[in-house]
């Protein structure tokens, strides 16, 4: 037995499924999780000493790769001054100044995860509009708060249960679900619930049913519908924020959202989330306004140090995004060519540096198509990649993430491995 298997056995005795977050358990792909011990740039090493090219990058946060020197040094420096105060610190001001500047928002509140960011933004939307219903899209994932576990993506979809037990029916009743890339489905819900919808929340690029980019005009249509029906538009940029561009999806697609949620990249690998928007909206949050929200460890100085160091690098090096686009495009086109040659029907969806391989004859533009793909073939593909030293997401309902640390040689190596694996599918 490998050391990973031994650890996994021990873990399952004391942790549900042996993990602290479900997709990590690798159940959908028929294997056990590799326990990781070290990351270096674009590579990770497991407890058995196997080295992999990392296409998960902590599910997105590590856009500069593992152990980036500037991020590491900023964290160590912060640690020396104290882990936490529960009082304002200078770095929180710097962080808020940089985040609002990069994202074109006016005010931001730091929290500790993407889940918390979304939960808080929804409360603010409800408080500001005096309305209670929320429209989300089937297959979009917005963290695990009660009202968002309705037709959810990511681990909920991987586990085959997009609606969670333990969510009161009354709570779920206020969550209406529309179809991604189908603005007409949103219009119908808004018309059927006049004056009741507080917000439409969307992943501007859906990445938790696998990567499904917005079709031209879809995000613009959502903006128009929200304006027409008095609902707020919330972009959940927990994945796309600081990834599609330094200014996230809002700047990339030129569509303005009323509230935006962040997570993953914003913390540089530390647990951070944030929600941001106009001064007028954000001033309704406590202690200024009536919408209560707080956090003992929010704005934690060590977490802020990691996030700020990473964001400063992204802000000051726009060429990172050009390179990510180039590497993403090469990987996408290379994979498509490999599947074409191997006569394996597959779609490689991509937005910038996030990609998903769907085993499907027809294009995947939404939830229904994503669910209809060949998941057994995906499991085989995953296990094949792993054997060839490629560490990809263990579920089709997730993205592969590239980082600035991935070199052209990494892309070469991934394509060589993919070609071998494709032959076995
Ligand atoms: C990961 C994710 C979340 C949840 O963030 P956590 O930090 O895991 O709580 C919310 N929304 C989107 C779009 C995500 O990808």
Coordinates of C-alpha atoms and ligand atoms in Angstrom, one line a residue:
X1 CA 0.0 0.0 0.0
X2 CA 1.2 3.5 -0.8
X3 CA 1.6 6.0 2.0
X4 CA -1.3 8.0 0.5
X5 CA -3.5 4.9 0.8
X6 CA -2.5 4.3 4.4
X7 CA -3.1 7.9 5.3
X8 CA -6.5 7.8 3.6
X9 CA -7.5 4.8 5.6
X10 CA -6.6 6.5 8.8
X11 CA -8.4 9.7 7.6
X12 CA -11.6 7.9 6.9
X13 CA -11.9 6.8 10.5
X14 CA -11.9 10.3 11.8
X15 CA -13.0 12.6 9.0
X16 CA -16.2 12.2 6.9
X17 CA -15.0 10.6 3.7
X18 CA -11.4 11.2 4.9
X19 CA -11.4 14.8 3.7
X20 CA -12.3 18.3 4.7
X21 CA -13.9 19.1 1.3
X22 CA -15.7 16.5 -0.7
X23 CA -14.2 16.6 -4.2
X24 CA -10.7 15.9 -2.8
X25 CA -11.9 12.4 -1.9
X26 CA -11.6 11.4 -5.7
X27 CA -14.7 9.2 -5.4
X28 CA -16.1 10.2 -8.8
X29 CA -13.0 9.0 -10.6
X30 CA -12.6 5.7 -8.8
X31 CA -9.4 6.2 -7.0
X32 CA -8.0 7.4 -3.6
X33 CA -6.6 10.9 -3.0
X34 CA -2.9 11.5 -3.2
X35 CA -1.8 13.2 0.0
X36 CA 0.4 16.1 -1.0
X37 CA 3.5 17.2 0.9
X38 CA 5.1 19.9 -1.1
X39 CA 4.5 22.4 -4.0
X40 CA 7.2 23.9 -6.2
X41 CA 6.2 26.4 -8.9
X42 CA 3.9 24.4 -11.2
X43 CA 4.6 21.0 -9.6
X44 CA 3.4 19.2 -6.5
X45 CA 4.9 16.2 -4.7
X46 CA 3.0 13.6 -2.8
X47 CA 3.9 11.7 0.4
X48 CA 5.2 8.8 -1.7
X49 CA 7.6 11.0 -3.5
X50 CA 5.7 11.2 -6.8
X51 CA 6.0 14.5 -8.6
X52 CA 3.1 15.9 -10.7
X53 CA 2.4 18.9 -12.9
X54 CA -0.3 20.6 -10.9
X55 CA -3.4 21.6 -12.8
X56 CA -5.4 22.3 -9.7
X57 CA -3.3 25.0 -8.1
X58 CA -5.4 24.7 -4.9
X59 CA -8.5 25.1 -7.1
X60 CA -7.4 28.5 -8.4
X61 CA -5.8 30.6 -5.6
X62 CA -2.2 29.9 -6.7
X63 CA -2.1 31.9 -9.9
X64 CA 1.6 32.5 -9.4
X65 CA 2.3 28.8 -8.6
X66 CA 3.5 27.2 -5.4
X67 CA 5.8 29.0 -3.0
X68 CA 6.2 32.2 -5.0
X69 CA 9.1 33.9 -3.3
X70 CA 7.4 37.3 -2.9
X71 CA 4.3 35.8 -1.4
X72 CA 6.2 33.5 0.9
X73 CA 8.4 36.4 2.2
X74 CA 5.4 38.7 2.8
X75 CA 3.7 35.9 4.9
X76 CA 6.9 35.2 6.9
X77 CA 7.3 38.9 7.6
X78 CA 3.7 39.3 8.7
X79 CA 4.0 36.2 11.0
X80 CA 6.9 37.7 12.8
X81 CA 4.6 40.7 13.8
X82 CA 1.8 38.6 15.2
X83 CA -0.8 36.2 13.8
X84 CA -3.9 38.1 14.6
X85 CA -5.1 41.2 16.5
X86 CA -8.9 41.5 15.9
X87 CA -8.1 45.2 15.5
X88 CA -7.6 47.3 12.3
X89 CA -4.1 47.0 10.8
X90 CA -2.4 49.1 8.1
X91 CA -2.3 46.2 5.6
X92 CA -6.1 46.0 5.4
X93 CA -6.2 49.6 4.1
X94 CA -3.6 48.8 1.5
X95 CA -5.4 45.7 0.5
X96 CA -8.8 47.5 0.2
X97 CA -7.2 50.3 -1.8
X98 CA -5.7 47.8 -4.3
X99 CA -8.7 45.6 -4.6
X100 CA -11.1 48.5 -5.3
X101 CA -8.6 49.9 -7.8
X102 CA -8.1 46.7 -9.6
X103 CA -11.8 45.8 -9.7
X104 CA -13.4 49.2 -10.3
X105 CA -15.4 49.0 -7.1
X106 CA -15.6 51.6 -4.4
X107 CA -15.7 49.7 -1.2
X108 CA -14.8 46.2 -0.1
X109 CA -15.3 44.0 3.0
X110 CA -13.0 41.1 3.7
X111 CA -14.3 37.8 4.9
X112 CA -12.7 34.3 5.2
X113 CA -14.0 32.3 2.3
X114 CA -15.9 32.5 -1.0
X115 CA -18.9 30.9 0.8
X116 CA -19.0 33.7 3.3
X117 CA -18.5 36.4 0.7
X118 CA -21.6 35.1 -1.3
X119 CA -23.7 34.6 1.8
X120 CA -22.9 38.2 2.9
X121 CA -23.5 39.7 -0.5
X122 CA -26.9 38.1 -0.7
X123 CA -27.8 39.4 2.7
X124 CA -26.8 42.9 1.6
X125 CA -28.7 42.6 -1.7
X126 CA -31.8 41.6 0.3
X127 CA -31.3 44.3 2.9
X128 CA -30.8 47.0 0.2
X129 CA -33.8 46.0 -2.0
X130 CA -36.2 44.9 0.8
X131 CA -36.9 41.8 -1.4
X132 CA -36.2 38.2 -0.5
X133 CA -35.9 36.1 -3.7
X134 CA -32.7 35.3 -5.5
X135 CA -32.2 34.0 -9.0
X136 CA -29.2 31.6 -9.5
X137 CA -28.3 29.3 -12.4
X138 CA -28.5 25.5 -12.3
X139 CA -25.0 24.1 -12.2
X140 CA -23.4 27.3 -10.8
X141 CA -21.7 26.9 -7.4
X142 CA -21.6 29.8 -4.9
X143 CA -20.3 28.0 -1.8
X144 CA -22.3 25.9 0.7
X145 CA -24.6 28.4 2.4
X146 CA -28.2 27.2 2.6
X147 CA -29.8 29.3 0.0
X148 CA -27.1 28.5 -2.6
X149 CA -27.3 24.7 -2.3
X150 CA -30.1 24.6 -4.8
X151 CA -29.1 23.0 -8.1
X152 CA -25.5 23.7 -7.1
X153 CA -22.4 22.8 -9.1
X154 CA -18.9 21.6 -8.1
X155 CA -18.8 19.0 -5.3
X156 CA -22.6 18.9 -5.0
X157 CA -22.9 18.0 -8.7
X158 CA -19.9 15.6 -8.6
X159 CA -21.6 13.7 -5.7
X160 CA -24.7 13.7 -7.8
X161 CA -26.8 15.6 -5.2
X162 CA -27.1 19.2 -6.4
X163 CA -29.7 19.8 -3.7
X164 CA -28.4 19.2 -0.2
X165 CA -30.2 17.6 2.7
X166 CA -30.5 19.9 5.7
X167 CA -31.6 22.9 3.7
X168 CA -35.1 23.9 5.0
X169 CA -37.7 24.0 2.2
X170 CA -38.6 27.6 3.2
X171 CA -35.1 28.6 2.6
X172 CA -34.8 26.9 -0.8
X173 CA -38.2 28.4 -1.8
X174 CA -36.6 31.8 -2.1
X175 CA -33.9 30.6 -4.5
X176 CA -35.2 30.5 -8.1
X177 CA -33.1 28.7 -10.7
X178 CA -32.6 29.8 -14.3
X179 CA -30.6 28.3 -17.1
X180 CA -27.1 29.5 -17.7
X181 CA -26.6 31.1 -21.1
X182 CA -30.4 31.5 -21.4
X183 CA -31.5 35.1 -20.6
X184 CA -35.1 34.3 -21.5
X185 CA -35.3 31.9 -18.5
X186 CA -34.3 34.8 -16.3
X187 CA -36.8 37.1 -17.8
X188 CA -39.6 34.5 -17.2
X189 CA -38.6 34.2 -13.5
X190 CA -38.5 38.0 -13.1
X191 CA -41.9 38.4 -14.7
X192 CA -43.4 35.6 -12.6
X193 CA -42.1 37.2 -9.3
X194 CA -42.7 40.9 -9.8
X195 CA -41.1 43.1 -7.2
X196 CA -39.7 40.1 -5.3
X197 CA -36.3 39.4 -6.7
X198 CA -33.4 41.0 -4.8
X199 CA -30.6 39.8 -7.0
X200 CA -29.5 37.6 -9.9
X201 CA -26.2 35.9 -9.0
X202 CA -24.0 34.4 -11.6
X203 CA -20.6 33.0 -12.2
X204 CA -19.7 35.2 -15.2
X205 CA -17.8 32.2 -16.5
X206 CA -19.5 29.1 -15.1
X207 CA -16.6 27.0 -13.8
X208 CA -18.3 24.6 -11.4
X209 CA -20.2 22.6 -14.0
X210 CA -16.9 22.4 -15.7
X211 CA -15.9 25.5 -17.6
X212 CA -18.7 27.0 -19.6
X213 CA -18.0 30.5 -21.0
X214 CA -20.9 33.0 -21.3
X215 CA -22.2 33.3 -24.9
X216 CA -21.9 36.7 -26.4
X217 CA -24.6 39.0 -25.1
X218 CA -25.6 36.8 -22.1
X219 CA -24.0 38.9 -19.3
X220 CA -25.1 42.1 -21.0
X221 CA -28.7 40.7 -21.1
X222 CA -28.5 40.0 -17.4
X223 CA -27.4 43.6 -16.7
X224 CA -30.4 44.9 -18.8
X225 CA -32.9 42.6 -17.1
X226 CA -31.7 43.5 -13.6
X227 CA -32.0 47.2 -14.4
X228 CA -35.4 46.7 -15.9
X229 CA -36.8 44.7 -12.9
X230 CA -35.0 46.6 -10.1
X231 CA -32.8 43.6 -9.0
X232 CA -29.1 43.7 -8.3
X233 CA -26.7 41.9 -10.4
X234 CA -24.1 39.9 -8.4
X235 CA -21.1 38.5 -10.2
X236 CA -19.6 35.7 -8.2
X237 CA -16.0 36.2 -9.2
X238 CA -14.5 33.7 -6.7
X239 CA -12.8 32.0 -9.6
X240 CA -12.7 34.6 -12.4
X241 CA -11.6 37.5 -10.1
X242 CA -8.0 38.5 -10.8
X243 CA -7.8 35.5 -13.2
X244 CA -9.6 36.4 -16.4
X245 CA -7.8 39.8 -16.1
X246 CA -6.4 41.9 -13.3
X247 CA -9.9 43.4 -13.1
X248 CA -11.7 40.0 -13.3
X249 CA -14.7 39.2 -15.5
X250 CA -16.2 42.6 -15.1
X251 CA -13.3 44.3 -16.9
X252 CA -12.8 41.3 -19.2
X253 CA -16.4 41.4 -20.6
X254 CA -17.1 45.0 -19.9
X255 CA -20.2 44.3 -17.9
X256 CA -20.6 46.1 -14.5
X257 CA -22.1 44.2 -11.6
X258 CA -23.7 45.9 -8.6
X259 CA -22.0 43.5 -6.1
X260 CA -19.0 41.3 -6.7
X261 CA -17.7 38.4 -4.6
X262 CA -14.1 37.3 -4.5
X263 CA -12.2 34.4 -3.0
X264 CA -9.4 32.0 -4.0
X265 CA -6.8 34.3 -5.8
X266 CA -7.5 37.2 -3.4
X267 CA -6.0 35.3 -0.5
X268 CA -2.8 34.1 -2.3
X269 CA -3.4 30.7 -0.8
X270 CA -4.6 31.8 2.6
X271 CA -8.4 31.7 3.6
X272 CA -9.8 35.0 2.3
X273 CA -13.0 36.1 0.6
X274 CA -14.4 39.5 0.0
X275 CA -17.5 41.3 -1.3
X276 CA -17.3 44.7 -3.0
X277 CA -19.5 47.2 -4.7
X278 CA -20.5 50.9 -4.8
X279 CA -20.2 53.1 -1.8
X280 CA -23.9 53.5 -1.7
X281 CA -24.5 49.8 -1.4
X282 CA -21.5 48.9 0.8
X283 CA -22.4 51.7 3.3
X284 CA -25.4 49.6 4.2
X285 CA -23.2 47.1 5.9
X286 CA -22.5 47.2 9.7
X287 CA -21.3 49.3 11.5
X288 CA -22.6 52.0 9.1
X289 CA -25.8 50.3 7.9
X290 CA -28.4 47.9 9.0
X291 CA -27.0 44.8 7.3
X292 CA -25.1 42.9 9.9
X293 CA -21.9 41.1 9.1
X294 CA -18.7 40.5 11.1
X295 CA -15.7 38.2 11.5
X296 CA -13.2 37.5 14.3
X297 CA -10.4 36.7 11.8
X298 CA -11.6 38.9 8.9
X299 CA -8.8 40.9 7.4
X300 CA -6.3 38.7 9.2
X301 CA -2.8 40.3 8.8
X302 CA -1.1 37.1 7.6
X303 CA -3.8 36.3 5.1
X304 CA -3.8 39.9 3.9
X305 CA 0.0 39.8 3.5
X306 CA -0.3 36.8 1.2
X307 CA -3.2 38.3 -0.8
X308 CA -1.7 41.7 -1.1
X309 CA 1.7 40.4 -2.3
X310 CA 0.0 38.3 -5.0
X311 CA -2.3 41.0 -6.2
X312 CA 0.5 43.6 -6.4
X313 CA 2.4 41.2 -8.7
X314 CA -0.7 40.7 -10.9
X315 CA -1.5 44.4 -11.0
X316 CA 2.1 45.3 -12.0
X317 CA 2.7 42.6 -14.5
X318 CA 0.0 42.6 -17.2
X319 CA 2.1 40.3 -19.3
X320 CA 1.2 37.5 -16.9
X321 CA -2.3 37.5 -18.4
X322 CA -1.0 37.5 -22.0
X323 CA 1.1 34.5 -21.2
X324 CA -1.8 32.7 -19.4
X325 CA -4.0 33.3 -22.4
X326 CA -1.2 31.9 -24.7
X327 CA -0.6 28.8 -22.6
X328 CA -4.3 28.2 -22.2
X329 CA -4.9 28.4 -25.9
X330 CA -2.0 26.1 -26.7
X331 CA -3.3 23.5 -24.2
X332 CA -6.8 23.8 -25.5
X333 CA -5.9 23.4 -29.1
X334 CA -3.3 20.7 -28.4
X335 CA -5.9 18.6 -26.5
X336 CA -8.6 19.1 -29.2
X337 CA -6.1 17.9 -31.9
X338 CA -5.2 14.9 -29.7
X339 CA -8.8 13.8 -29.2
X340 CA -9.6 14.4 -32.9
X341 CA -6.7 12.1 -33.9
X342 CA -7.6 9.5 -31.3
X343 CA -11.3 9.7 -32.6
X344 CA -12.5 10.4 -29.0
X345 CA -15.5 12.8 -29.1
X346 CA -14.5 15.6 -26.7
X347 CA -15.0 19.3 -26.2
X348 CA -12.3 21.4 -24.6
X349 CA -14.0 24.5 -23.1
X350 CA -11.8 27.4 -22.0
X351 CA -11.9 30.9 -20.7
X352 CA -8.3 32.3 -20.4
X353 CA -6.4 30.0 -18.1
X354 CA -9.3 27.7 -17.0
X355 CA -10.3 24.7 -19.0
X356 CA -12.4 21.6 -18.8
X357 CA -12.4 18.5 -21.0
X358 CA -16.0 17.2 -21.6
X359 CA -16.4 13.8 -23.3
X360 CA -19.3 14.8 -25.5
X361 CA -20.0 14.8 -29.3
X362 CA -21.8 18.2 -29.1
X363 CA -20.8 21.6 -27.6
X364 CA -21.3 22.1 -23.9
X365 CA -23.0 25.4 -23.3
X366 CA -24.9 24.7 -20.1
X367 CA -25.8 22.5 -17.2
X368 CA -27.9 19.9 -19.2
X369 CA -25.1 19.3 -21.7
X370 CA -22.5 19.1 -18.9
X371 CA -24.5 16.5 -17.1
X372 CA -25.0 14.4 -20.3
X373 CA -21.3 13.9 -20.9
X374 CA -19.5 10.5 -20.5
X375 CA -18.4 10.6 -16.9
X376 CA -16.9 7.1 -16.9
X377 CA -14.6 8.1 -19.7
X378 CA -13.7 11.2 -17.7
X379 CA -12.7 9.0 -14.8
X380 CA -10.5 6.9 -17.0
X381 CA -9.0 10.1 -18.5
X382 CA -8.3 11.4 -14.9
X383 CA -6.6 8.2 -13.8
X384 CA -4.5 8.0 -16.9
X385 CA -3.3 11.5 -16.5
X386 CA -2.4 10.9 -12.9
X387 CA -0.4 7.8 -13.9
X388 CA 1.5 10.0 -16.3
X389 CA 2.3 12.6 -13.7
X390 CA -0.5 15.1 -14.4
X391 CA -2.5 16.3 -11.4
X392 CA -5.9 17.4 -12.8
X393 CA -9.3 18.0 -11.2
X394 CA -10.9 14.7 -10.2
X395 CA -14.3 15.7 -11.5
X396 CA -15.6 16.9 -14.8
X397 CA -17.6 19.5 -12.9
X398 CA -14.5 21.4 -12.1
X399 CA -11.8 23.4 -14.0
X400 CA -8.1 22.9 -14.7
X401 CA -6.1 25.9 -13.7
X402 CA -2.9 27.2 -15.2
X403 CA -0.6 29.5 -13.3
X404 CA 2.2 31.9 -14.2
X405 CA 4.6 29.2 -13.0
X406 CA 3.6 26.8 -15.8
X407 CA 6.2 26.8 -18.5
X408 CA 5.9 25.9 -22.1
X409 CA 7.7 22.6 -21.2
X410 CA 4.9 21.9 -18.8
X411 CA 2.3 22.3 -21.6
X412 CA 4.5 20.1 -23.8
X413 CA 4.6 17.4 -21.1
X414 CA 0.9 17.6 -20.5
X415 CA 0.2 17.1 -24.2
X416 CA 2.6 14.2 -24.5
X417 CA 0.8 12.5 -21.5
X418 CA -2.6 13.4 -22.9
X419 CA -1.8 11.8 -26.2
X420 CA -0.8 8.5 -24.5
X421 CA -4.0 8.6 -22.3
X422 CA -6.3 9.4 -25.3
X423 CA -5.2 6.2 -27.0
X424 CA -6.5 4.2 -24.0
X425 CA -9.9 5.8 -23.9
Ligands
LIG1 C1 -15.0 28.1 -4.7 C2 -16.2 28.9 -5.0 C3 -17.0 29.4 -4.0 C4 -16.8 29.0 -2.6 O1 -15.6 29.5 -2.0 P1 -15.0 28.7 -0.7 O2 -13.8 29.5 -0.4 O3 -14.7 27.3 -1.1 O4 -16.0 28.8 0.3 C5 -18.0 30.3 -4.3 N1 -18.2 30.6 -5.6 C6 -17.5 30.1 -6.6 C7 -17.7 30.6 -8.0 C8 -16.4 29.2 -6.4 O5 -15.7 28.7 -7.4

